[in-house]
Amino acid sequence: MTSVVRAGHLAPYFKSTSPVISNGLKVAAAVPTSPDKIVIEPLPKTSTVQSLHGALPISGLKAKVNPRLQTQARFAHTDIAYPDYSAYRRKEVQDPKSKNQESIDGRQSFTYLIAAAGGVGGAYAAKSVVTHFVSSMSAAADVLALAKIEIKLGEIPEGKSVTFKWRGKPLFIRHRTADEIATEKAVPVDTLRDPQHDDQRTQDPKWLVVIGVCTHLGCVPVANAGEFGGYYCPCHGSHYDASGRIRKGPAPLNLEVPPHSFLDDGLLVVG
Amino acid sequence: MSLWSTLNRGVFKRTSTFAVAIAAGSFFFERAFDVASVTIFESINKGKLWKDIKHKYEN
């Protein structure tokens, strides 16, 4: 019982006042003021932790108010600098009194011009990329090398030799006349350098299909020329007849007949 | 300043005219850019191109 009443060792915990701990700063001294003026002690300029802490309004008032004067201490609005936006303003609007509408065209058009230049460059780059990828979808060289060609035979008149391009080489399609067919069929095979009968070289005797590359050194013969009325190679004077067979000159072989077939509706497919 | 204001009010402020201006500009830009890059390429490779040595092989 007595230990509770006379608890001297508990005395510090029952004290109603707490000890004052100084923050190390001097509390600003009261400044005598004239009745019409509030004097505020200037804040310390140095930005150390202590000076900034001292600038907070928790450490005691920086201004003393004359009790006869109704006034207030203002912490903001006087000692905090208004933010400076001049770094973000164009020079036309640095002056806060300048009118926005007077310089808006110059400012906006410059910004839009930069955006438009970026758009033009982007459109060019996008077009290049798209063209690149779309062109990769076109037929590759190995596909083109095995390509077929369809020829409408109705467009080739009788007695005429027409040249097409097929797998990178000239292709001669000759619509032979009845005289030519009769002449070529009558040629004795054993007199030929590369003995082939006309029936071996044509599927339909009216149509001769040969590759227009001279078998000598690869020149392109001229149609309807030479001594045998067929093809004549101007390079070294090889004469081919109307069946594409070598008749005279240095070439060793007949003109090559590519694989071809005739479709029903007047179409010839080579390849 | 009147050039800027004409450009801004006539072209840039409306999105439709802005897009048309970009499309038309890219047409000319592409042409100019391609010509310029080909010119630079040919000036760097001068003497190595077919058109420079063509006269030796063709008559």
mmCIF file of C-alpha atoms in Angstrom:
data_model
loop_
_atom_site.group_PDB
_atom_site.id
_atom_site.type_symbol
_atom_site.label_atom_id
_atom_site.label_comp_id
_atom_site.label_asym_id
_atom_site.label_seq_id
_atom_site.Cartn_x
_atom_site.Cartn_y
_atom_site.Cartn_z
ATOM 1 C CA MET A 1 0.000 0.000 0.000
ATOM 2 C CA THR A 2 2.585 2.397 1.008
ATOM 3 C CA SER A 3 4.633 1.485 -1.906
ATOM 4 C CA VAL A 4 1.859 2.699 -4.191
ATOM 5 C CA VAL A 5 1.288 5.987 -2.342
ATOM 6 C CA ARG A 6 4.879 6.761 -1.893
ATOM 7 C CA ALA A 7 6.011 5.755 -5.243
ATOM 8 C CA GLY A 8 8.734 8.260 -5.534
ATOM 9 C CA HIS A 9 10.440 6.381 -8.252
ATOM 10 C CA LEU A 10 7.349 6.734 -10.465
ATOM 11 C CA ALA A 11 7.245 10.477 -10.036
ATOM 12 C CA PRO A 12 8.726 11.363 -13.430
ATOM 13 C CA TYR A 13 5.879 9.535 -15.187
ATOM 14 C CA PHE A 14 3.171 11.435 -13.361
ATOM 15 C CA LYS A 15 4.541 14.857 -14.084
ATOM 16 C CA SER A 16 2.131 16.920 -16.100
ATOM 17 C CA THR A 17 4.777 18.831 -17.940
ATOM 18 C CA SER A 18 7.197 17.380 -20.394
ATOM 19 C CA PRO A 19 10.752 18.500 -20.533
ATOM 20 C CA VAL A 20 11.481 21.049 -23.234
ATOM 21 C CA ILE A 21 13.962 19.869 -25.758
ATOM 22 C CA SER A 22 15.622 22.561 -27.717
ATOM 23 C CA ASN A 23 15.976 22.123 -31.489
ATOM 24 C CA GLY A 24 19.168 24.032 -31.344
ATOM 25 C CA LEU A 25 17.797 27.153 -32.926
ATOM 26 C CA LYS A 26 17.366 30.436 -31.254
ATOM 27 C CA VAL A 27 13.795 31.535 -31.037
ATOM 28 C CA ALA A 28 13.475 34.778 -32.858
ATOM 29 C CA ALA A 29 13.534 37.676 -30.559
ATOM 30 C CA ALA A 30 10.603 39.987 -30.457
ATOM 31 C CA VAL A 31 11.094 42.940 -32.731
ATOM 32 C CA PRO A 32 9.693 46.280 -31.708
ATOM 33 C CA THR A 33 7.309 47.368 -34.418
ATOM 34 C CA SER A 34 5.703 50.567 -35.392
ATOM 35 C CA PRO A 35 1.878 50.343 -35.342
ATOM 36 C CA ASP A 36 1.470 50.520 -39.136
ATOM 37 C CA LYS A 37 4.143 48.103 -40.156
ATOM 38 C CA ILE A 38 4.915 44.480 -39.608
ATOM 39 C CA VAL A 39 8.524 43.684 -39.654
ATOM 40 C CA ILE A 40 9.373 40.171 -40.615
ATOM 41 C CA GLU A 41 12.729 38.879 -39.891
ATOM 42 C CA PRO A 42 14.291 37.700 -43.140
ATOM 43 C CA LEU A 43 14.723 33.985 -43.451
ATOM 44 C CA PRO A 44 18.179 32.547 -43.472
ATOM 45 C CA LYS A 45 19.367 32.168 -47.046
ATOM 46 C CA THR A 46 21.554 29.147 -46.634
ATOM 47 C CA SER A 47 19.801 25.949 -47.516
ATOM 48 C CA THR A 48 21.138 23.713 -44.808
ATOM 49 C CA VAL A 49 18.911 21.319 -42.971
ATOM 50 C CA GLN A 50 18.874 23.535 -39.929
ATOM 51 C CA SER A 51 18.063 26.698 -41.759
ATOM 52 C CA LEU A 52 15.267 25.037 -43.704
ATOM 53 C CA HIS A 53 13.914 23.582 -40.514
ATOM 54 C CA GLY A 54 14.078 26.975 -38.968
ATOM 55 C CA ALA A 55 12.045 28.346 -41.845
ATOM 56 C CA LEU A 56 9.137 26.096 -40.933
ATOM 57 C CA PRO A 57 6.474 27.724 -38.821
ATOM 58 C CA ILE A 58 6.797 25.028 -36.143
ATOM 59 C CA SER A 59 9.747 26.513 -34.405
ATOM 60 C CA GLY A 60 8.200 29.674 -33.164
ATOM 61 C CA LEU A 61 6.887 32.768 -34.809
ATOM 62 C CA LYS A 62 9.175 34.913 -36.805
ATOM 63 C CA ALA A 63 7.030 37.954 -36.297
ATOM 64 C CA LYS A 64 5.490 39.370 -33.217
ATOM 65 C CA VAL A 65 2.251 41.111 -33.534
ATOM 66 C CA ASN A 66 1.553 44.241 -31.736
ATOM 67 C CA PRO A 67 -1.436 43.373 -29.585
ATOM 68 C CA ARG A 68 -3.004 46.754 -30.368
ATOM 69 C CA LEU A 69 -2.976 46.020 -34.074
ATOM 70 C CA GLN A 70 -5.248 43.543 -35.751
ATOM 71 C CA THR A 71 -3.013 41.696 -38.152
ATOM 72 C CA GLN A 72 -1.737 38.283 -39.011
ATOM 73 C CA ALA A 73 1.500 36.663 -39.798
ATOM 74 C CA ARG A 74 1.621 35.500 -43.395
ATOM 75 C CA PHE A 75 3.922 32.668 -44.077
ATOM 76 C CA ALA A 76 3.057 32.030 -47.713
ATOM 77 C CA HIS A 77 2.561 34.670 -50.408
ATOM 78 C CA THR A 78 5.314 36.820 -49.102
ATOM 79 C CA ASP A 79 8.255 34.580 -48.632
ATOM 80 C CA ILE A 80 7.583 31.896 -51.234
ATOM 81 C CA ALA A 81 8.529 32.868 -54.751
ATOM 82 C CA TYR A 82 5.828 32.463 -57.363
ATOM 83 C CA PRO A 83 6.922 29.767 -59.844
ATOM 84 C CA ASP A 84 8.830 31.116 -62.788
ATOM 85 C CA TYR A 85 7.443 29.786 -66.047
ATOM 86 C CA SER A 86 9.599 31.895 -68.323
ATOM 87 C CA ALA A 87 11.694 28.873 -69.246
ATOM 88 C CA TYR A 88 8.552 27.278 -70.677
ATOM 89 C CA ARG A 89 7.212 30.290 -72.501
ATOM 90 C CA ARG A 90 7.937 31.270 -76.097
ATOM 91 C CA LYS A 91 9.570 34.623 -76.394
ATOM 92 C CA GLU A 92 6.402 36.118 -77.845
ATOM 93 C CA VAL A 93 4.557 35.473 -74.601
ATOM 94 C CA GLN A 94 7.305 36.137 -72.091
ATOM 95 C CA ASP A 95 5.591 39.332 -71.217
ATOM 96 C CA PRO A 96 2.477 38.342 -69.221
ATOM 97 C CA LYS A 97 0.653 41.342 -70.646
ATOM 98 C CA SER A 98 1.129 40.288 -74.282
ATOM 99 C CA LYS A 99 -1.947 39.040 -76.087
ATOM 100 C CA ASN A 100 -2.048 35.395 -77.061
ATOM 101 C CA GLN A 101 -3.972 35.898 -80.310
ATOM 102 C CA GLU A 102 -1.401 38.284 -81.744
ATOM 103 C CA SER A 103 1.339 35.671 -81.903
ATOM 104 C CA ILE A 104 -0.631 32.430 -82.078
ATOM 105 C CA ASP A 105 -0.081 31.901 -85.837
ATOM 106 C CA GLY A 106 3.650 32.087 -85.568
ATOM 107 C CA ARG A 107 3.837 29.825 -82.567
ATOM 108 C CA GLN A 108 1.332 27.223 -83.733
ATOM 109 C CA SER A 109 2.482 27.076 -87.338
ATOM 110 C CA PHE A 110 6.052 26.385 -86.265
ATOM 111 C CA THR A 111 4.934 23.513 -84.048
ATOM 112 C CA TYR A 112 2.656 22.141 -86.752
ATOM 113 C CA LEU A 113 5.420 22.509 -89.317
ATOM 114 C CA ILE A 114 7.692 20.290 -87.228
ATOM 115 C CA ALA A 115 4.857 17.774 -86.848
ATOM 116 C CA ALA A 116 4.172 17.852 -90.582
ATOM 117 C CA ALA A 117 7.835 17.307 -91.400
ATOM 118 C CA GLY A 118 7.819 14.309 -89.092
ATOM 119 C CA GLY A 119 4.670 13.049 -90.793
ATOM 120 C CA VAL A 120 6.239 13.365 -94.231
ATOM 121 C CA GLY A 121 9.318 11.474 -93.124
ATOM 122 C CA GLY A 122 7.191 8.825 -91.460
ATOM 123 C CA ALA A 123 5.018 8.416 -94.550
ATOM 124 C CA TYR A 124 8.114 7.970 -96.705
ATOM 125 C CA ALA A 125 9.598 5.414 -94.321
ATOM 126 C CA ALA A 126 6.290 3.537 -94.063
ATOM 127 C CA LYS A 127 5.943 3.448 -97.839
ATOM 128 C CA SER A 128 9.474 2.104 -98.210
ATOM 129 C CA VAL A 129 8.858 -0.648 -95.661
ATOM 130 C CA VAL A 130 5.499 -1.633 -97.174
ATOM 131 C CA THR A 131 6.939 -1.659 -100.698
ATOM 132 C CA HIS A 132 9.798 -3.820 -99.487
ATOM 133 C CA PHE A 133 7.520 -6.420 -97.943
ATOM 134 C CA VAL A 134 4.952 -6.387 -100.745
ATOM 135 C CA SER A 135 7.632 -6.836 -103.381
ATOM 136 C CA SER A 136 8.878 -9.864 -101.459
ATOM 137 C CA MET A 137 5.531 -11.481 -102.273
ATOM 138 C CA SER A 138 6.120 -11.303 -106.017
ATOM 139 C CA ALA A 139 7.284 -14.365 -107.894
ATOM 140 C CA ALA A 140 10.810 -15.417 -107.040
ATOM 141 C CA ALA A 141 13.454 -16.061 -109.670
ATOM 142 C CA ASP A 142 13.260 -19.839 -109.236
ATOM 143 C CA VAL A 143 9.493 -19.713 -109.760
ATOM 144 C CA LEU A 144 9.863 -17.583 -112.863
ATOM 145 C CA ALA A 145 12.474 -20.018 -114.171
ATOM 146 C CA LEU A 146 9.799 -22.746 -114.306
ATOM 147 C CA ALA A 147 7.087 -20.491 -115.651
ATOM 148 C CA LYS A 148 4.636 -21.468 -118.346
ATOM 149 C CA ILE A 149 3.384 -19.175 -121.060
ATOM 150 C CA GLU A 150 -0.077 -19.204 -122.616
ATOM 151 C CA ILE A 151 -0.373 -17.967 -126.169
ATOM 152 C CA LYS A 152 -3.566 -17.213 -128.049
ATOM 153 C CA LEU A 153 -3.006 -18.781 -131.450
ATOM 154 C CA GLY A 154 -5.847 -16.871 -133.081
ATOM 155 C CA GLU A 155 -3.778 -13.700 -132.996
ATOM 156 C CA ILE A 156 -0.975 -15.102 -135.142
ATOM 157 C CA PRO A 157 -1.709 -14.893 -138.881
ATOM 158 C CA GLU A 158 -0.687 -17.596 -141.292
ATOM 159 C CA GLY A 159 2.863 -17.431 -142.601
ATOM 160 C CA LYS A 160 3.993 -15.284 -139.691
ATOM 161 C CA SER A 161 6.559 -16.012 -136.987
ATOM 162 C CA VAL A 162 5.991 -14.303 -133.664
ATOM 163 C CA THR A 163 8.560 -13.994 -130.905
ATOM 164 C CA PHE A 164 7.696 -14.317 -127.197
ATOM 165 C CA LYS A 165 9.879 -14.317 -124.128
ATOM 166 C CA TRP A 166 9.784 -17.602 -122.230
ATOM 167 C CA ARG A 167 12.058 -18.404 -119.297
ATOM 168 C CA GLY A 168 14.364 -15.615 -120.360
ATOM 169 C CA LYS A 169 14.785 -16.902 -123.885
ATOM 170 C CA PRO A 170 13.097 -15.947 -127.151
ATOM 171 C CA LEU A 171 10.377 -18.312 -128.269
ATOM 172 C CA PHE A 172 9.350 -18.521 -131.929
ATOM 173 C CA ILE A 173 5.776 -19.485 -132.748
ATOM 174 C CA ARG A 174 5.334 -19.960 -136.459
ATOM 175 C CA HIS A 175 1.997 -20.351 -138.165
ATOM 176 C CA ARG A 176 3.041 -22.361 -141.183
ATOM 177 C CA THR A 177 1.312 -22.273 -144.508
ATOM 178 C CA ALA A 178 0.228 -25.426 -146.332
ATOM 179 C CA ASP A 179 3.133 -25.004 -148.785
ATOM 180 C CA GLU A 180 5.667 -24.883 -145.959
ATOM 181 C CA ILE A 181 4.163 -27.944 -144.272
ATOM 182 C CA ALA A 182 4.288 -29.911 -147.527
ATOM 183 C CA THR A 183 7.885 -28.804 -148.203
ATOM 184 C CA GLU A 184 9.136 -29.736 -144.729
ATOM 185 C CA LYS A 185 7.386 -33.082 -144.701
ATOM 186 C CA ALA A 186 8.950 -33.944 -148.073
ATOM 187 C CA VAL A 187 12.529 -33.327 -146.903
ATOM 188 C CA PRO A 188 14.422 -36.648 -146.819
ATOM 189 C CA VAL A 189 15.592 -37.193 -143.259
ATOM 190 C CA ASP A 190 18.930 -38.811 -144.140
ATOM 191 C CA THR A 191 20.157 -35.680 -145.888
ATOM 192 C CA LEU A 192 19.930 -33.682 -142.679
ATOM 193 C CA ARG A 193 22.795 -32.925 -140.323
ATOM 194 C CA ASP A 194 20.539 -33.505 -137.269
ATOM 195 C CA PRO A 195 18.068 -36.008 -138.711
ATOM 196 C CA GLN A 196 14.560 -35.336 -137.397
ATOM 197 C CA HIS A 197 11.376 -35.680 -139.362
ATOM 198 C CA ASP A 198 8.962 -32.781 -139.271
ATOM 199 C CA ASP A 199 6.391 -34.968 -137.481
ATOM 200 C CA GLN A 200 8.827 -35.455 -134.599
ATOM 201 C CA ARG A 201 9.176 -31.719 -134.195
ATOM 202 C CA THR A 202 5.563 -30.620 -134.342
ATOM 203 C CA GLN A 203 2.404 -31.763 -132.624
ATOM 204 C CA ASP A 204 0.134 -29.829 -134.954
ATOM 205 C CA PRO A 205 1.846 -29.359 -138.344
ATOM 206 C CA LYS A 206 0.360 -25.878 -138.663
ATOM 207 C CA TRP A 207 2.291 -24.650 -135.647
ATOM 208 C CA LEU A 208 6.024 -24.709 -135.166
ATOM 209 C CA VAL A 209 7.209 -23.964 -131.623
ATOM 210 C CA VAL A 210 10.973 -23.544 -131.231
ATOM 211 C CA ILE A 211 13.338 -21.723 -128.921
ATOM 212 C CA GLY A 212 14.947 -18.896 -130.859
ATOM 213 C CA VAL A 213 18.525 -19.542 -129.801
ATOM 214 C CA CYS A 214 20.980 -20.593 -132.485
ATOM 215 C CA THR A 215 22.572 -23.916 -131.549
ATOM 216 C CA HIS A 216 25.931 -22.665 -132.752
ATOM 217 C CA LEU A 217 26.836 -19.852 -130.358
ATOM 218 C CA GLY A 218 23.508 -18.697 -129.026
ATOM 219 C CA CYS A 219 22.562 -15.793 -131.259
ATOM 220 C CA VAL A 220 18.915 -15.100 -131.989
ATOM 221 C CA PRO A 221 18.051 -16.090 -135.566
ATOM 222 C CA VAL A 222 16.055 -13.865 -137.872
ATOM 223 C CA ALA A 223 12.655 -15.175 -138.913
ATOM 224 C CA ASN A 224 11.620 -15.641 -142.534
ATOM 225 C CA ALA A 225 15.156 -15.296 -143.823
ATOM 226 C CA GLY A 226 17.877 -17.551 -145.187
ATOM 227 C CA GLU A 227 18.006 -19.908 -148.114
ATOM 228 C CA PHE A 228 15.439 -22.362 -146.718
ATOM 229 C CA GLY A 229 12.676 -19.904 -145.886
ATOM 230 C CA GLY A 230 12.810 -20.497 -142.167
ATOM 231 C CA TYR A 231 15.310 -18.837 -139.872
ATOM 232 C CA TYR A 232 18.714 -17.353 -140.496
ATOM 233 C CA CYS A 233 21.324 -16.659 -137.844
ATOM 234 C CA PRO A 234 23.150 -13.439 -138.743
ATOM 235 C CA CYS A 235 26.140 -14.145 -136.512
ATOM 236 C CA HIS A 236 27.782 -16.961 -138.462
ATOM 237 C CA GLY A 237 25.310 -17.667 -141.217
ATOM 238 C CA SER A 238 23.380 -20.728 -140.062
ATOM 239 C CA HIS A 239 20.318 -21.448 -142.181
ATOM 240 C CA TYR A 240 17.314 -23.165 -140.624
ATOM 241 C CA ASP A 241 14.277 -24.335 -142.534
ATOM 242 C CA ALA A 242 10.616 -23.771 -141.662
ATOM 243 C CA SER A 243 10.760 -26.698 -139.267
ATOM 244 C CA GLY A 244 13.699 -25.168 -137.367
ATOM 245 C CA ARG A 245 16.175 -27.766 -138.643
ATOM 246 C CA ILE A 246 19.744 -26.830 -139.449
ATOM 247 C CA ARG A 247 20.345 -26.989 -143.173
ATOM 248 C CA LYS A 248 23.445 -24.935 -143.822
ATOM 249 C CA GLY A 249 26.114 -23.197 -141.790
ATOM 250 C CA PRO A 250 28.104 -23.983 -138.642
ATOM 251 C CA ALA A 251 25.282 -24.872 -136.221
ATOM 252 C CA PRO A 252 25.358 -28.565 -135.210
ATOM 253 C CA LEU A 253 21.769 -29.123 -134.070
ATOM 254 C CA ASN A 254 18.222 -28.191 -134.919
ATOM 255 C CA LEU A 255 16.474 -25.436 -133.015
ATOM 256 C CA GLU A 256 15.188 -26.820 -129.720
ATOM 257 C CA VAL A 257 11.498 -27.658 -129.453
ATOM 258 C CA PRO A 258 10.258 -26.916 -125.929
ATOM 259 C CA PRO A 259 7.558 -29.063 -124.287
ATOM 260 C CA HIS A 260 4.221 -27.632 -125.307
ATOM 261 C CA SER A 261 0.583 -28.620 -125.588
ATOM 262 C CA PHE A 262 -2.466 -27.283 -127.347
ATOM 263 C CA LEU A 263 -5.612 -26.565 -125.369
ATOM 264 C CA ASP A 264 -9.080 -26.767 -126.874
ATOM 265 C CA ASP A 265 -9.919 -23.085 -127.074
ATOM 266 C CA GLY A 266 -7.074 -22.014 -129.349
ATOM 267 C CA LEU A 267 -4.538 -21.732 -126.558
ATOM 268 C CA LEU A 268 -0.986 -22.972 -126.707
ATOM 269 C CA VAL A 269 0.771 -23.669 -123.412
ATOM 270 C CA VAL A 270 4.543 -23.770 -123.503
ATOM 271 C CA GLY A 271 6.328 -25.153 -120.477
ATOM 272 C CA MET B 1 4.067 36.733 -90.480
ATOM 273 C CA SER B 2 1.232 36.636 -92.994
ATOM 274 C CA LEU B 3 2.809 33.557 -94.547
ATOM 275 C CA TRP B 4 2.738 31.822 -91.186
ATOM 276 C CA SER B 5 -0.813 32.893 -90.494
ATOM 277 C CA THR B 6 -1.957 31.778 -93.956
ATOM 278 C CA LEU B 7 -0.256 28.442 -93.459
ATOM 279 C CA ASN B 8 -1.623 28.015 -89.971
ATOM 280 C CA ARG B 9 -5.204 29.008 -90.695
ATOM 281 C CA GLY B 10 -5.429 27.470 -94.155
ATOM 282 C CA VAL B 11 -3.616 24.207 -93.723
ATOM 283 C CA PHE B 12 -2.542 23.272 -90.243
ATOM 284 C CA LYS B 13 -5.583 23.960 -88.135
ATOM 285 C CA ARG B 14 -7.870 21.469 -89.865
ATOM 286 C CA THR B 15 -6.879 17.831 -89.635
ATOM 287 C CA SER B 16 -8.147 17.025 -93.144
ATOM 288 C CA THR B 17 -6.023 19.677 -94.831
ATOM 289 C CA PHE B 18 -3.116 18.779 -92.569
ATOM 290 C CA ALA B 19 -3.269 15.140 -93.699
ATOM 291 C CA VAL B 20 -3.585 16.171 -97.357
ATOM 292 C CA ALA B 21 -0.576 18.454 -96.950
ATOM 293 C CA ILE B 22 1.462 15.593 -95.476
ATOM 294 C CA ALA B 23 0.438 13.253 -98.322
ATOM 295 C CA ALA B 24 1.296 15.826 -100.987
ATOM 296 C CA GLY B 25 4.506 16.748 -99.212
ATOM 297 C CA SER B 26 5.629 13.142 -98.972
ATOM 298 C CA PHE B 27 5.146 12.770 -102.726
ATOM 299 C CA PHE B 28 7.622 15.532 -103.465
ATOM 300 C CA PHE B 29 9.866 14.566 -100.567
ATOM 301 C CA GLU B 30 10.141 11.010 -101.873
ATOM 302 C CA ARG B 31 11.131 12.217 -105.317
ATOM 303 C CA ALA B 32 13.684 14.679 -103.958
ATOM 304 C CA PHE B 33 15.082 12.194 -101.433
ATOM 305 C CA ASP B 34 15.487 9.454 -104.019
ATOM 306 C CA VAL B 35 17.141 11.738 -106.534
ATOM 307 C CA ALA B 36 19.454 13.108 -103.870
ATOM 308 C CA SER B 37 20.456 9.686 -102.574
ATOM 309 C CA VAL B 38 21.084 8.357 -106.096
ATOM 310 C CA THR B 39 23.215 11.418 -106.839
ATOM 311 C CA ILE B 40 25.248 10.850 -103.674
ATOM 312 C CA PHE B 41 25.668 7.149 -104.512
ATOM 313 C CA GLU B 42 26.823 7.905 -108.033
ATOM 314 C CA SER B 43 29.232 10.590 -106.897
ATOM 315 C CA ILE B 44 30.805 8.204 -104.369
ATOM 316 C CA ASN B 45 31.053 5.373 -106.915
ATOM 317 C CA LYS B 46 32.106 7.526 -109.810
ATOM 318 C CA GLY B 47 34.156 5.557 -112.327
ATOM 319 C CA LYS B 48 32.851 2.166 -111.185
ATOM 320 C CA LEU B 49 29.367 2.328 -112.651
ATOM 321 C CA TRP B 50 28.252 0.779 -115.907
ATOM 322 C CA LYS B 51 27.416 4.139 -117.397
ATOM 323 C CA ASP B 52 30.991 5.293 -116.750
ATOM 324 C CA ILE B 53 32.673 2.306 -118.443
ATOM 325 C CA LYS B 54 30.007 1.679 -121.056
ATOM 326 C CA HIS B 55 31.918 3.440 -123.825
ATOM 327 C CA LYS B 56 34.675 0.824 -123.606
ATOM 328 C CA TYR B 57 32.352 -2.039 -124.463
ATOM 329 C CA GLU B 58 29.642 -0.499 -126.615
ATOM 330 C CA ASN B 59 29.871 1.480 -129.784
#
